[in-house]
Structures are given as structure tokens and as C-alpha cells.
mmCIF file of C-alpha atoms and ligand atoms in Angstrom:
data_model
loop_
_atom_site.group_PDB
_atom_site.id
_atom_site.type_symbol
_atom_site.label_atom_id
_atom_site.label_comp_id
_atom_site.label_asym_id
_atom_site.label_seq_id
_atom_site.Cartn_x
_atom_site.Cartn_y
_atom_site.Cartn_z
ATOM 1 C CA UNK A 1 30.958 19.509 8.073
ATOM 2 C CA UNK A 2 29.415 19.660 11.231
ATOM 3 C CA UNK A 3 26.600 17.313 10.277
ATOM 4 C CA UNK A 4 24.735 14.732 11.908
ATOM 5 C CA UNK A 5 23.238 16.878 14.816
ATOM 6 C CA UNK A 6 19.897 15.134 14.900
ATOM 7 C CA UNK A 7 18.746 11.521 13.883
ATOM 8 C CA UNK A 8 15.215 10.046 13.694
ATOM 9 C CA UNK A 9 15.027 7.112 16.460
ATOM 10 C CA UNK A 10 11.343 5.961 15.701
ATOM 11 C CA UNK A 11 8.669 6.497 13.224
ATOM 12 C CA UNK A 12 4.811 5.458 12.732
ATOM 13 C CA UNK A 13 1.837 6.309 10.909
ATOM 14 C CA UNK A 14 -1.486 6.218 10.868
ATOM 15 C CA UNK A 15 -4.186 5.483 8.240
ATOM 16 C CA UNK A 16 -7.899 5.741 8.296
ATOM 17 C CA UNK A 17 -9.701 2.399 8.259
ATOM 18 C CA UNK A 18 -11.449 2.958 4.862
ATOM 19 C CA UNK A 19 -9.828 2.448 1.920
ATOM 20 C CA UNK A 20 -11.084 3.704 -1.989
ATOM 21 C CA UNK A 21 -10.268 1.753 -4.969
ATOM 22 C CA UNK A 22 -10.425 3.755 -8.568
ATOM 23 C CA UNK A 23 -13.425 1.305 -9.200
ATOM 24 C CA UNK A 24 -15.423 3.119 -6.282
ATOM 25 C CA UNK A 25 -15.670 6.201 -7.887
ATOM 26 C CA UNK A 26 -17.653 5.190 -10.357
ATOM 27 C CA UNK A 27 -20.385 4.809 -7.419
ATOM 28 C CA UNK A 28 -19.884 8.650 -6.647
ATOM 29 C CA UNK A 29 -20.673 9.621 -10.111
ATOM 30 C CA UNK A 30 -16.804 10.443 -11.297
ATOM 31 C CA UNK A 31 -16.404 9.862 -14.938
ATOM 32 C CA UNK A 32 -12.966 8.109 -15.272
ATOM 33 C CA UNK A 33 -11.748 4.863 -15.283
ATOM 34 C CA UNK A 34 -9.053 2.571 -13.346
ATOM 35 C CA UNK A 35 -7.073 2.169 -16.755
ATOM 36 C CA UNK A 36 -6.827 6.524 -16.134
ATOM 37 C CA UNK A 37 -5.779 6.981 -13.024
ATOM 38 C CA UNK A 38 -2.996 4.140 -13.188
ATOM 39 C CA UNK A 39 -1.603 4.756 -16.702
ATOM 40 C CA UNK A 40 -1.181 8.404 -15.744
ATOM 41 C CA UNK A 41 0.057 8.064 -11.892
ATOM 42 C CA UNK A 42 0.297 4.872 -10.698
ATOM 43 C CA UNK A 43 -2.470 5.182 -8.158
ATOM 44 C CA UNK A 44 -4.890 2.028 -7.798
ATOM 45 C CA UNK A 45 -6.818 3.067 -4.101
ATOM 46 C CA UNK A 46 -6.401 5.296 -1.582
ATOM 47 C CA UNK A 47 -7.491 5.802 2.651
ATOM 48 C CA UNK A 48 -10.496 7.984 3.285
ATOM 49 C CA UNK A 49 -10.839 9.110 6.636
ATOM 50 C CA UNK A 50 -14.662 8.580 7.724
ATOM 51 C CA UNK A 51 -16.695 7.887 11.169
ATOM 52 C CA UNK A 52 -14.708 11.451 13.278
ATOM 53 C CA UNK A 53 -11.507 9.990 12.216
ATOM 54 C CA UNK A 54 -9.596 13.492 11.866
ATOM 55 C CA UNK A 55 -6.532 15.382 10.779
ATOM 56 C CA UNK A 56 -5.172 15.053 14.878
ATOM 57 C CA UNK A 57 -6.729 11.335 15.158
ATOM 58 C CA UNK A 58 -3.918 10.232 12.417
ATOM 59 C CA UNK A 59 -1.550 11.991 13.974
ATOM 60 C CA UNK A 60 -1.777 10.534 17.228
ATOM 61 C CA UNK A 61 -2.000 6.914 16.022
ATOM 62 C CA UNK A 62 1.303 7.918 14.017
ATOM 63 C CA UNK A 63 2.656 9.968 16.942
ATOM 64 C CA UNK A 64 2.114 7.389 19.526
ATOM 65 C CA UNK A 65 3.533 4.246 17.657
ATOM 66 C CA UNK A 66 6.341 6.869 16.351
ATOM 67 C CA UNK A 67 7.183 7.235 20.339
ATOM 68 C CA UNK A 68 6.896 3.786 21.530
ATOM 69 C CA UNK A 69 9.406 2.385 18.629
ATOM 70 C CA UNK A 70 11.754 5.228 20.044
ATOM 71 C CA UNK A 71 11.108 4.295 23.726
ATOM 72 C CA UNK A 72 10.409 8.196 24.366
ATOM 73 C CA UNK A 73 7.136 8.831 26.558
ATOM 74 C CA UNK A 74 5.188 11.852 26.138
ATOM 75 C CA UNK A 75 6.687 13.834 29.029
ATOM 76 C CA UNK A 76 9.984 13.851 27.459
ATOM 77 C CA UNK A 77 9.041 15.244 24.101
ATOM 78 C CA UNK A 78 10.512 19.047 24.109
ATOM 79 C CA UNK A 79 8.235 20.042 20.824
ATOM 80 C CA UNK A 80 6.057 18.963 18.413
ATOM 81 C CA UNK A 81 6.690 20.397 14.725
ATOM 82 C CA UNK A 82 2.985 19.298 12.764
ATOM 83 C CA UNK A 83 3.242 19.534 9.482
ATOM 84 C CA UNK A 84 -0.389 20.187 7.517
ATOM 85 C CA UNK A 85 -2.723 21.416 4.851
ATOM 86 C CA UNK A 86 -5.987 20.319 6.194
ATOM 87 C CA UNK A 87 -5.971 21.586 10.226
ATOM 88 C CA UNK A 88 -9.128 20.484 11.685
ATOM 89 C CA UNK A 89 -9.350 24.183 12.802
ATOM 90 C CA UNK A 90 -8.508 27.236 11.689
ATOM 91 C CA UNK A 91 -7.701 28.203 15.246
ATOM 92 C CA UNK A 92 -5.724 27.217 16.992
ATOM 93 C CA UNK A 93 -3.020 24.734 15.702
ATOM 94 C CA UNK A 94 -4.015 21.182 15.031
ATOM 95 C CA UNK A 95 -0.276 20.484 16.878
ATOM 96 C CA UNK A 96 -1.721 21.594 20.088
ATOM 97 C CA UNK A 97 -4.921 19.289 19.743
ATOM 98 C CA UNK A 98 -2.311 16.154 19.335
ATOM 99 C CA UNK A 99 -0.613 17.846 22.525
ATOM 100 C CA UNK A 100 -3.629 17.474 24.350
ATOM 101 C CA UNK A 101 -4.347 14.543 23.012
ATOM 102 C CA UNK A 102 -0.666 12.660 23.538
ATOM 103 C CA UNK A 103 -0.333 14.139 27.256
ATOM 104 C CA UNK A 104 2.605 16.031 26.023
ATOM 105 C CA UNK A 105 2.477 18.982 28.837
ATOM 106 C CA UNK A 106 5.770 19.738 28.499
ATOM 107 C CA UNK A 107 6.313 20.376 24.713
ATOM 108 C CA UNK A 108 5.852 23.599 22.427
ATOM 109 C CA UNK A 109 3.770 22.408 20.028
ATOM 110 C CA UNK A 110 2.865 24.493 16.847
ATOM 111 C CA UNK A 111 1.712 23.429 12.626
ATOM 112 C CA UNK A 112 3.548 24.665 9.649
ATOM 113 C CA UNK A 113 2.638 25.197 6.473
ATOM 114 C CA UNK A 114 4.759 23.619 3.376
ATOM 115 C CA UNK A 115 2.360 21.666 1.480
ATOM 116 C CA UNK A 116 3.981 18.215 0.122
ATOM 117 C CA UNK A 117 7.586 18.960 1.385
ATOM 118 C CA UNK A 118 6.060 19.923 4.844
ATOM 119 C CA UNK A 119 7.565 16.934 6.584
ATOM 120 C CA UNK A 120 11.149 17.614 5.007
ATOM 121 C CA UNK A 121 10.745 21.181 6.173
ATOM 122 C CA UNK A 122 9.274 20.085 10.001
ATOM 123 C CA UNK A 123 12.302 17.598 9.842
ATOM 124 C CA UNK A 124 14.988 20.463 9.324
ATOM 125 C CA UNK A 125 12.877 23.213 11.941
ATOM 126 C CA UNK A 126 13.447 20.059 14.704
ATOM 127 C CA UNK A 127 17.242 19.508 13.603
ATOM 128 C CA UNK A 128 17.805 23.328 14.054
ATOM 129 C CA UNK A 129 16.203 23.074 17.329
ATOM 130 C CA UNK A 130 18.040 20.186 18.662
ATOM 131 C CA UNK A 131 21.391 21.872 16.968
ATOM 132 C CA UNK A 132 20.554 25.004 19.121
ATOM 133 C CA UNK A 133 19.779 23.033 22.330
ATOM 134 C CA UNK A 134 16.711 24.696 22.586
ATOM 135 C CA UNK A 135 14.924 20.686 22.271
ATOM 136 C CA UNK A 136 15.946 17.367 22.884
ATOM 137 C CA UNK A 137 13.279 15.229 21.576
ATOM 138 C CA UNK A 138 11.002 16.924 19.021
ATOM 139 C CA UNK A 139 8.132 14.542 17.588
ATOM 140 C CA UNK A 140 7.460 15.447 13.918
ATOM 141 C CA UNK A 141 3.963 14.937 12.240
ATOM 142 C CA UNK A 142 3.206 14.588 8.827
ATOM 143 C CA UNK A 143 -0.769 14.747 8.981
ATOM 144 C CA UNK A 144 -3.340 15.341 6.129
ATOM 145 C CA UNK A 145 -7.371 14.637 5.751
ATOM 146 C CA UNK A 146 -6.982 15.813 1.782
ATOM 147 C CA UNK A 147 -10.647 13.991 1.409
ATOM 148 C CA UNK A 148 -11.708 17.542 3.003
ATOM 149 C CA UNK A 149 -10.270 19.986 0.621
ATOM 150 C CA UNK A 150 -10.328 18.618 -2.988
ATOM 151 C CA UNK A 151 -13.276 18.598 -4.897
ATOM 152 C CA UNK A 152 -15.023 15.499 -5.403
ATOM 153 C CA UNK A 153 -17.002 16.793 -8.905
ATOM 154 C CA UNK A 154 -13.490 17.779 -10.575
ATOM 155 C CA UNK A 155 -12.303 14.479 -11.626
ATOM 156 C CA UNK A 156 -8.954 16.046 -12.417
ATOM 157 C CA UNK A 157 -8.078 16.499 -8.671
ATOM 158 C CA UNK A 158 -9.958 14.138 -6.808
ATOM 159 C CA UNK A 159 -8.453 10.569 -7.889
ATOM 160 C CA UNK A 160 -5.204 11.704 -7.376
ATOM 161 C CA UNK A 161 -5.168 12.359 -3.011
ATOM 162 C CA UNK A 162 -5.794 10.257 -0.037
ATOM 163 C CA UNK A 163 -6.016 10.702 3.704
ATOM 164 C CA UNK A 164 -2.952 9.800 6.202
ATOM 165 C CA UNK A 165 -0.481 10.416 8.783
ATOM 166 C CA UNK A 166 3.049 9.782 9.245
ATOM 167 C CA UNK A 167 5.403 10.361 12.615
ATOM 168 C CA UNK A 168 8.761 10.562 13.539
ATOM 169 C CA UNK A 169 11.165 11.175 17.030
ATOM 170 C CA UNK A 170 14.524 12.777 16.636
ATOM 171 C CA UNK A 171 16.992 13.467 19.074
ATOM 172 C CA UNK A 172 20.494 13.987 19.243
ATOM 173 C CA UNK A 173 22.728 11.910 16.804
ATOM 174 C CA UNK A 174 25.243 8.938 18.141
ATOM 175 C CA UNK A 175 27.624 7.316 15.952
ATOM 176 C CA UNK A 176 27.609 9.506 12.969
ATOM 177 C CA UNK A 177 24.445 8.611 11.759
ATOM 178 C CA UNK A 178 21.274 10.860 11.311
ATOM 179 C CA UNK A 179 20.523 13.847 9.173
ATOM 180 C CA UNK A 180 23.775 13.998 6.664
ATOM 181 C CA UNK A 181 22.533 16.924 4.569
ATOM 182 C CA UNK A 182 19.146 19.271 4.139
ATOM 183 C CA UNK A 183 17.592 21.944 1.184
ATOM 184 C CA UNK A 184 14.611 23.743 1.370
ATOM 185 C CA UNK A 185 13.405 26.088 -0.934
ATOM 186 C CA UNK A 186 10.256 27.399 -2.651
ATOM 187 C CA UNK A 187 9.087 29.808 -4.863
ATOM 188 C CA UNK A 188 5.569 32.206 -4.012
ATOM 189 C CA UNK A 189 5.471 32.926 -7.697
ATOM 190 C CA UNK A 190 4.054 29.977 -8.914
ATOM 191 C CA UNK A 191 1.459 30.055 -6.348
ATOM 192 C CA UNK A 192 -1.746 29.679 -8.506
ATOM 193 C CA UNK A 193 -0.756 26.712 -10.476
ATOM 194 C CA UNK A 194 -1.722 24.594 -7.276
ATOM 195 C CA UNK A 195 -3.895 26.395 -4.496
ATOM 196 C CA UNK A 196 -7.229 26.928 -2.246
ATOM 197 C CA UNK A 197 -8.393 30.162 -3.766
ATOM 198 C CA UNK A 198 -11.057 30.979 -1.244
ATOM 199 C CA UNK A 199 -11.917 29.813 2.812
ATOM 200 C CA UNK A 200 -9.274 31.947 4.004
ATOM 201 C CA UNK A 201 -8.686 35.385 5.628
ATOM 202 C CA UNK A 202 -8.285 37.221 1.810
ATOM 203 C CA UNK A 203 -11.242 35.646 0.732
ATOM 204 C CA UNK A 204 -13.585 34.280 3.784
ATOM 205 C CA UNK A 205 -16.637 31.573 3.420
ATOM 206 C CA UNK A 206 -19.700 33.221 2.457
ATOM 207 C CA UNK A 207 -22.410 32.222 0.193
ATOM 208 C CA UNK A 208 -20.746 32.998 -3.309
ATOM 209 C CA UNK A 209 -17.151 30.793 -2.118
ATOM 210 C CA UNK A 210 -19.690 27.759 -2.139
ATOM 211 C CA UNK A 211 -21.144 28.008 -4.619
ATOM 212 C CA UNK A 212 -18.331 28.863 -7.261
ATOM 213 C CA UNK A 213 -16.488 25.357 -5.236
ATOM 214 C CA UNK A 214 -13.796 28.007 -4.818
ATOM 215 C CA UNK A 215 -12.236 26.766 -1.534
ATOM 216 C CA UNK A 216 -11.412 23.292 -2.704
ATOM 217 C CA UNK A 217 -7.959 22.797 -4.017
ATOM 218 C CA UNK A 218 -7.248 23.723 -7.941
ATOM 219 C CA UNK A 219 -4.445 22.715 -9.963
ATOM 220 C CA UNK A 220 -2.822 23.093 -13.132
ATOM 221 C CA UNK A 221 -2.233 19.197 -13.946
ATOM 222 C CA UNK A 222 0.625 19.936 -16.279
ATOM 223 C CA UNK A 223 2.293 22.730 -15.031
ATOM 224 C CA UNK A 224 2.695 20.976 -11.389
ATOM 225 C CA UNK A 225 4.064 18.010 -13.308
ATOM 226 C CA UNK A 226 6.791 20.093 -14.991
ATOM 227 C CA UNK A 227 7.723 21.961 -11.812
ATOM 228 C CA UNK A 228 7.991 18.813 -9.844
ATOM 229 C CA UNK A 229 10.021 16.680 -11.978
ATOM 230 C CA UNK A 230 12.522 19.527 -12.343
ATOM 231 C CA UNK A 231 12.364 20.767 -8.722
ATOM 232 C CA UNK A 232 12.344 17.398 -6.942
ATOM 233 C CA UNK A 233 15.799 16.555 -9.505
ATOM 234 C CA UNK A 234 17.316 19.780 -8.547
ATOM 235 C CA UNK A 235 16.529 19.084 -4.870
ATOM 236 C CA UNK A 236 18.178 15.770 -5.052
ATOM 237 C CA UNK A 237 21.370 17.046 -6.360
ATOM 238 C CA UNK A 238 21.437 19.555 -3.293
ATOM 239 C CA UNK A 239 21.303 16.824 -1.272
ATOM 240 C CA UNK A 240 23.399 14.824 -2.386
ATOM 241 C CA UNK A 241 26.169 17.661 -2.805
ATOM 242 C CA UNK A 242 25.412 18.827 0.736
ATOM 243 C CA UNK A 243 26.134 15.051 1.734
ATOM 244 C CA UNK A 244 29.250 14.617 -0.702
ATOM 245 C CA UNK A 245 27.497 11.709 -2.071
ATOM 246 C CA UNK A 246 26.305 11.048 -5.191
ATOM 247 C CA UNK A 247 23.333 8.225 -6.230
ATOM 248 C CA UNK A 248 25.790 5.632 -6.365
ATOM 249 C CA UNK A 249 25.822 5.787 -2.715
ATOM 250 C CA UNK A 250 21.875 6.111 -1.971
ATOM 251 C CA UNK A 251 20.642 2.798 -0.967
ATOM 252 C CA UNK A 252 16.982 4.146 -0.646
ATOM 253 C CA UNK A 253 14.903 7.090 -2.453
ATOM 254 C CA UNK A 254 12.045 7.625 -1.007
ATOM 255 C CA UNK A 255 10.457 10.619 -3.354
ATOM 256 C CA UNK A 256 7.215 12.045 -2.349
ATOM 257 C CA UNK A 257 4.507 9.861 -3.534
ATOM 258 C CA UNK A 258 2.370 11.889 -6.269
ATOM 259 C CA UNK A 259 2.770 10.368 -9.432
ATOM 260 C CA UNK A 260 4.811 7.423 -10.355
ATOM 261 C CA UNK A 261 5.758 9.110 -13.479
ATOM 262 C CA UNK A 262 7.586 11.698 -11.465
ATOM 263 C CA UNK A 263 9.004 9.349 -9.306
ATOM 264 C CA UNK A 264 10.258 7.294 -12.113
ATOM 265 C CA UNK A 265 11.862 11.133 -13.596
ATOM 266 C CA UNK A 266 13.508 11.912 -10.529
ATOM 267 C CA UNK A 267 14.914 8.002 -9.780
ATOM 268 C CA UNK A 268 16.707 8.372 -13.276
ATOM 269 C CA UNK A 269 18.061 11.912 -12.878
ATOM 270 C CA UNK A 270 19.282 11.255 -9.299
ATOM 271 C CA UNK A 271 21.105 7.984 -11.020
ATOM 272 C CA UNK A 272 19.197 5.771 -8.350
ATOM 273 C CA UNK A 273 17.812 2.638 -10.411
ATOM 274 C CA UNK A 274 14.041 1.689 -9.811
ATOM 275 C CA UNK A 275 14.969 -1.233 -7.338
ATOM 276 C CA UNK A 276 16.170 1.353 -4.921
ATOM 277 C CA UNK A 277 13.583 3.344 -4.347
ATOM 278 C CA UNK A 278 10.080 3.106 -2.349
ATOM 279 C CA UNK A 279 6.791 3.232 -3.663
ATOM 280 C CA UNK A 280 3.430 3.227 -2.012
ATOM 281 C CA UNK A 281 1.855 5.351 -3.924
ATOM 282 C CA UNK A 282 -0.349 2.968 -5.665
ATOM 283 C CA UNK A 283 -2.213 1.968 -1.616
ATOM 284 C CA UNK A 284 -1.879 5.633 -0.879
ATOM 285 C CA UNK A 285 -2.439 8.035 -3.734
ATOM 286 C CA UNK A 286 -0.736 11.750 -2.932
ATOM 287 C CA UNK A 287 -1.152 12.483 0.812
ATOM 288 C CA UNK A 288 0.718 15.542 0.808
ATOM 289 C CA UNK A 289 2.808 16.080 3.990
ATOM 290 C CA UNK A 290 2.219 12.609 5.135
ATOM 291 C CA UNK A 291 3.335 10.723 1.900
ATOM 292 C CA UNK A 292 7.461 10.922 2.736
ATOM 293 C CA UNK A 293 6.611 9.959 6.657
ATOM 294 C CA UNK A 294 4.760 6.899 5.445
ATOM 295 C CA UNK A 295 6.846 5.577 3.057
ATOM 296 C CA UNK A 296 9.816 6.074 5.434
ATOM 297 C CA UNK A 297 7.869 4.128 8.150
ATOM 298 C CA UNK A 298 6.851 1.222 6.331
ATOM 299 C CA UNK A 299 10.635 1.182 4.585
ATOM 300 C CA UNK A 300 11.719 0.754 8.425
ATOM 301 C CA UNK A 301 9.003 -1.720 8.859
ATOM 302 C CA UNK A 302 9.877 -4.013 6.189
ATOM 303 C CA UNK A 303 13.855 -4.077 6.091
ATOM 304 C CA UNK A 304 14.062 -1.520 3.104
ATOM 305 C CA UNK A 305 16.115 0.050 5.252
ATOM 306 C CA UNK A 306 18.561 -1.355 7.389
ATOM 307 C CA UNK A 307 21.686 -0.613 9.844
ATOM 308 C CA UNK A 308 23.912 2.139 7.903
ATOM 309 C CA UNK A 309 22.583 2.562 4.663
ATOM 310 C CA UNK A 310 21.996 6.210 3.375
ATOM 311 C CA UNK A 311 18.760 7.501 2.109
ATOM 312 C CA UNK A 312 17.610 10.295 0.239
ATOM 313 C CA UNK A 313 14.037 11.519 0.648
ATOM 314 C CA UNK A 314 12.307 14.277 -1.792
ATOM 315 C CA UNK A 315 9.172 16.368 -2.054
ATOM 316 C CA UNK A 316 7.416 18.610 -4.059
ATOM 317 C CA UNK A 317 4.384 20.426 -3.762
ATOM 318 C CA UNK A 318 2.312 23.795 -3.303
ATOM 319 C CA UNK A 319 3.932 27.055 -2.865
ATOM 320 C CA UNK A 320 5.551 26.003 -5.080
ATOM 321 C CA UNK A 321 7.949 24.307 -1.914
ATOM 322 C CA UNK A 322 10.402 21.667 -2.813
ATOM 323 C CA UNK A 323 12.984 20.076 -0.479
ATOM 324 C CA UNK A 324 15.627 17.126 0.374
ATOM 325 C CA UNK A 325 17.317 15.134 2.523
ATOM 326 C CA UNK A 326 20.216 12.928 2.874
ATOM 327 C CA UNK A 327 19.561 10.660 6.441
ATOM 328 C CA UNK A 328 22.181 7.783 7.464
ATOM 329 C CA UNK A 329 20.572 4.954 9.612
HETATM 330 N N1 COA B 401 -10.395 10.296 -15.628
HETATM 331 C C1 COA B 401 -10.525 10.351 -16.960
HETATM 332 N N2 COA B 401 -10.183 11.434 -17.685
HETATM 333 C C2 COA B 401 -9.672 12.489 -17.033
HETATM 334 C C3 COA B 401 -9.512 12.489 -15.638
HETATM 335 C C4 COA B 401 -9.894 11.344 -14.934
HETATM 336 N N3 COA B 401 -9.771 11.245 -13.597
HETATM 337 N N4 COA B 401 -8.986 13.685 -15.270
HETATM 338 C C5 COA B 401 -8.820 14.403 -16.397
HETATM 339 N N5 COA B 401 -9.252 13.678 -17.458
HETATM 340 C C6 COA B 401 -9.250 14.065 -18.866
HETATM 341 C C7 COA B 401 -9.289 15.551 -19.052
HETATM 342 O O1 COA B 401 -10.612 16.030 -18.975
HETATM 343 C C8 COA B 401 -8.713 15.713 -20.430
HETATM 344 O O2 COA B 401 -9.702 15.445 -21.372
HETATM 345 P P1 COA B 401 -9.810 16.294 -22.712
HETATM 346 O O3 COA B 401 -8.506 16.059 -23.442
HETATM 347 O O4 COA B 401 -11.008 15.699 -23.393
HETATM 348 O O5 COA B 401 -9.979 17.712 -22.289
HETATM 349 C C9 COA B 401 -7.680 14.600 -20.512
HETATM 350 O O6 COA B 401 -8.029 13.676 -19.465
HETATM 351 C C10 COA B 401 -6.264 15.077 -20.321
HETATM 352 O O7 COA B 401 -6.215 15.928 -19.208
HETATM 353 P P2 COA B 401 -4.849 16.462 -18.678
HETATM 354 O O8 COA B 401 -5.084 17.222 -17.422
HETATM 355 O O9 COA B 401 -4.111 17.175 -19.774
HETATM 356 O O10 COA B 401 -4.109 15.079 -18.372
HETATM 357 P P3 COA B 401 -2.632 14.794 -17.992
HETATM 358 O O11 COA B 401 -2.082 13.811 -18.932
HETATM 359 O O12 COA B 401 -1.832 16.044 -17.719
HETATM 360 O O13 COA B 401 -2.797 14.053 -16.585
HETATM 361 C C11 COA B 401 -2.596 14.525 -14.225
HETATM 362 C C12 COA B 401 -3.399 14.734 -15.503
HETATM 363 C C13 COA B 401 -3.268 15.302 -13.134
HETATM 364 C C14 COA B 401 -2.578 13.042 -13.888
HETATM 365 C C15 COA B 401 -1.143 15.021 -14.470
HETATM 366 O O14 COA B 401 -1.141 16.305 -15.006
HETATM 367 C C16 COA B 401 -0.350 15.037 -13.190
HETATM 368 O O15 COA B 401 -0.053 14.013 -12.631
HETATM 369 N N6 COA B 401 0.051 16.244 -12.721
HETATM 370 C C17 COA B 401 0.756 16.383 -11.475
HETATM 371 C C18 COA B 401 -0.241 16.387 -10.357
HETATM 372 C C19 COA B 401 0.386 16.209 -9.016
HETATM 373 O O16 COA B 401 1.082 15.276 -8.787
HETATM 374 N N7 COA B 401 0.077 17.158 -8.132
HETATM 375 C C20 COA B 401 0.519 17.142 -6.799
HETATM 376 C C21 COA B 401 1.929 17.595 -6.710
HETATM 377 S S1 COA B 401 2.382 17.633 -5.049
#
């Protein structure tokens, strides 16, 4: 196994000012209740990005506390790998703006597009790019202003997201530790179950998209919930294999942070009892790309995880994409 090639020597994030309790939407006009949203995922507020605060604002704060835990200034960073679902432009990537923004002159800097598992997937694009030689420091972003694309009359969708950001540096690995094992994977199939029908090139603005509310995220509550817990198990026991580990030896999980009822399912199938494994998703609700970045910031923040341990991180979300990871610290 010629695994690590690239470890993660800093991480921050970044998280709008505001913050949304379930009791506030009652002000907005939402029909639900707190006793809902937490019986059915865990959620009690979330972070709404207001006053300019932005898709690239997030990810700089993130970025920038990401690079000064790693001791990396901007000129050194090679590329930046953004991960997103809400760009603050269509054109060109939102990477480039947090370029600009980070006086990062020497890096390539480009988004992708992987939903909820979009930071696993950035992660592994900046390992393969440091295992090539083509970069030596690549800053990854995690960054997501969901408060723009879900619809706040559908109270199915709207409780469940929150805005954020989340950063992290790799470089090179020393000492064995960094990424032990990766798995990516998605299926185009299931596309509709979870999806933006209109706002894009297929199906540009105009009149009719806003008035049927068509470019605003819709989801198939149930059918997401199935896929995940089943996806997000079968991504754990990739990377696990691809580590030769097996839960017994996962001090952290950090599982993308959607629904505590799926993070509970995949805990107990990856044999990783509640103890060991983050959740933040009742401050954050589901910020998408940004949720795994968080979690694994404030995990380094607060001793979760320490010197050595192993940890497995896990996402799910819209393609359908899916994907793991087995890091050593
Ligand atoms: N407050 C109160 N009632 C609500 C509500 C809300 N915010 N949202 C929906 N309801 C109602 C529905 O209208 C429905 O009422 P009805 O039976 O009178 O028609 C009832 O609650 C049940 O709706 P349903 O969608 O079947 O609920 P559910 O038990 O499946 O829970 C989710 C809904 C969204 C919480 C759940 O399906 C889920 O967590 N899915 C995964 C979503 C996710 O994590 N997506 C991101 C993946 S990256």
C-alpha cells in the first residue's frame, strides 16, 4: 500500500454571524414545530448568512484560519480545490473569487461539484495532485450559502439546511500519518430524488421558473433517507477495507451531518459506538459540502482528536454522490 501521500496540516471554518433556532420559523410563517424538526433529525438551529456575508466570505474566514494553523501563507498554496452547491456566480468559479480574495497568485484555483460528499471528493482531487507532484500545498474549501437555494415556503426542505464553511491545508505526508484510504462513487440515476430542477443551462431563469419555485432545491424526504443510510454504510466499509481496519480501530466518525437518525444508522453498521463519533448537527443543521470540514475542525479544536488516532469521515448527498475516508493524525 502506497498510502499516506498527503495529510491535512490545518483546518478552519467559517460561520455566518446569525444563527436560526426552530422557534424562529414560526416568525417566517413555517408551519412546524421544534418537537418536528428534532424528533426527526436532530437539528435545534442553524447559521444564516445575512448583511453580504457570501458563499467566498465563508470560505476565506475558513481558508485563512485553515492556513495560519498550518503556518502556510498564501503564496505557497499550489491550488485551491472549492467544493460547492451555491457559487455566488454562475461564472466564473467561486474558487477564483477566494483566490483573489486570499492573495493566492500563485495557485490554480477551480469549484467542483459533489453535493454533500464534495469535501471528501476535493480532499481525494488534492491527494492525487500532491501524489502526482503536480501541487505541494493545495487548500481545500468546503463552502455553502444553502439559505439561497432551498425554499423557504416548503417546510419539508427548509428546516433541515444551514449556511457555512469549512477549510483544510494538505501537503505531503511525514511519519505515516495522513490520508490511509479513499472511495468515491455516485450514481446519476437517482438524480431527481434530490435536485434544482430549473436556473440552469437546460432550463434557464425566466418568468415561468419563478413562479412554479422551480429552481429551489426539491427532495424526496424518504427516498434520500434510504439511499443515505445504505450508501454512507457501504462507503464506510470501503474505507475501512481500503485502510485494513475495521471500526474497532476508528477512534472518531465524523459522518456528514444531515440527520442524526442517519448518523446514528451508519455509527451502528460501521461498529463505531455513539461516544466515538462527532455531532454538530444540532448548531448546524445540513450544510452540505461544509458539514464534514466543520465537524473535523472543531474535533481538532476541542481534543476529539488527538496525536495518532484514526478517523473515518462519511458523506452522502445529491447526485446521488457518496464517499469515505480513513485519515491518521
Ligand atoms: N414540520 C412539521 N411537519 C412537517 C414538516 C415540518 N418541517 N415537514 C414535513 N412535515 C409533515 C409532512 O407534511 C407530512 O405530513 P402529512 O403526513 O400530513 O402529509 C409529515 O410531516 C411526514 O412527512 P414525511 O416527509 O414523510 O416525513 P419524514 O418522517 O420522512 O421526515 C425528513 C422528513 C425530511 C426529516 C426525512 O425524510 C429525512 O430526514 N430525509 C433525509 C433528508 C436529508 O437528510 N437530505 C439531505 C441528504 S444530504
Amino acid at each position: 500500500m502506497k498510502r499516506p501521500i498527503a495529510s491535512i496540516v490545518g483546518t478552519g471554518r467559517g460561520l455566518p454571524e446569525a444563527v436560526m433556532t426552530n422557534f424562529d420559523f414560526a416568525k417566517i410563517g413555517i408551519e412546524t414545530t421544534d418537537e418536528w424538526i428534532t424528533e426527526r433529525t436532530g437539528i435545534k438551529q442553524r447559521h444564516i448568512a445575512r448583511n453580504g456575508e457570501s458563499t467566498t466570505s465563508m470560505a476565506a474566514a475558513a481558508a485563512r484560519q485553515a492556513m495560519q494553523r498550518a503556518g502556510v501563507s498564501a503564496g505557497e498554496i499550489d491550488a485551491i480545490v472549492l467544493s460547492t452547491a451555491t457559487p455566488d456566480r454562475l461564472l466564473p468559479a467561486t474558487a477564483v473569487d477566494l483566490q483573489a480574495q486570499l492573495g493566492a497568485t500563485r495557485a490554480a484555483a477551480f469549484d467542483i461539484g459533489a453535493a454533500c460528499a464534495g469535501f471528501i471528493f476535493a480532499v481525494t482531487i488534492a491527494e492525487g495532485m500532491i501524489a502526482t507532484g503536480t501541487a505541494e500545498t493545495v487548500l481545500v474549501v468546503g463552502s455553502e450559502k444553502m439559505s439561497s437555494i432551498i425554499d423557504w415556503q416548503d417546510r419539508a426542505t427548509c428546516v433541515l439546511f444551514g449556511d457555512g464553511a469549512g477549510a483544510a491545508v494538505l501537503r505531503r505526508a511525514k511519519h505515516q500519518r495522513g490520508i490511509l484510504s479513499a472511495y468515491m462513487r455516485s450514481d446519476g440515476t437517482l438524480a431527481n430524488l434530490l435536485y434544482r430542477p430549473s436556473g440552469g443551462a437546460c432550463q434557464p431563469f425566466c418568468e415561468d421558473v419563478l413562479t412554479d419555485r422551480s429552481h429551489f432545491v426539491k427532495m424526496a424526504g424518504r427516498e434520500v433517507f434510504k439511499h443515505a443510510v445504505r450508501s454512507m454504510a457501504d462507503a464506510c466499509d470501503r474505507a475501512l477495507d481500503g485502510a485494513k481496519l475495521t471500526g474497532k480501530d476508528i477512534d472518531l466518525l465524523i459522518p456528514h451531518q444531515a440527520n442524526l437518525r442517519i448518523i446514528e444508522a451508519t455509527a451502528k453498521h460501521a461498529s463505531v459506538s455513539m461516544d466515538k463519533v462527532y455531532v454538530n448537527v444540532d448548531r448546524y443543521g445540513n450544510t452540505s459540502s461544509a458539514s464534514v470540514a466543520i465537524a473535523l475542525d472543531e474535533a481538532l479544536e476541542n481534543g476529539r482528536i488527538r496525536e495518532g488516532m484514526n478517523v473515518l469521515v462519511v458523506a452522502f448527498g445529491a447526485g446521488f454522490t457518496w464517499a469515505s475516508m480513513v485519515l491518521r493524525f
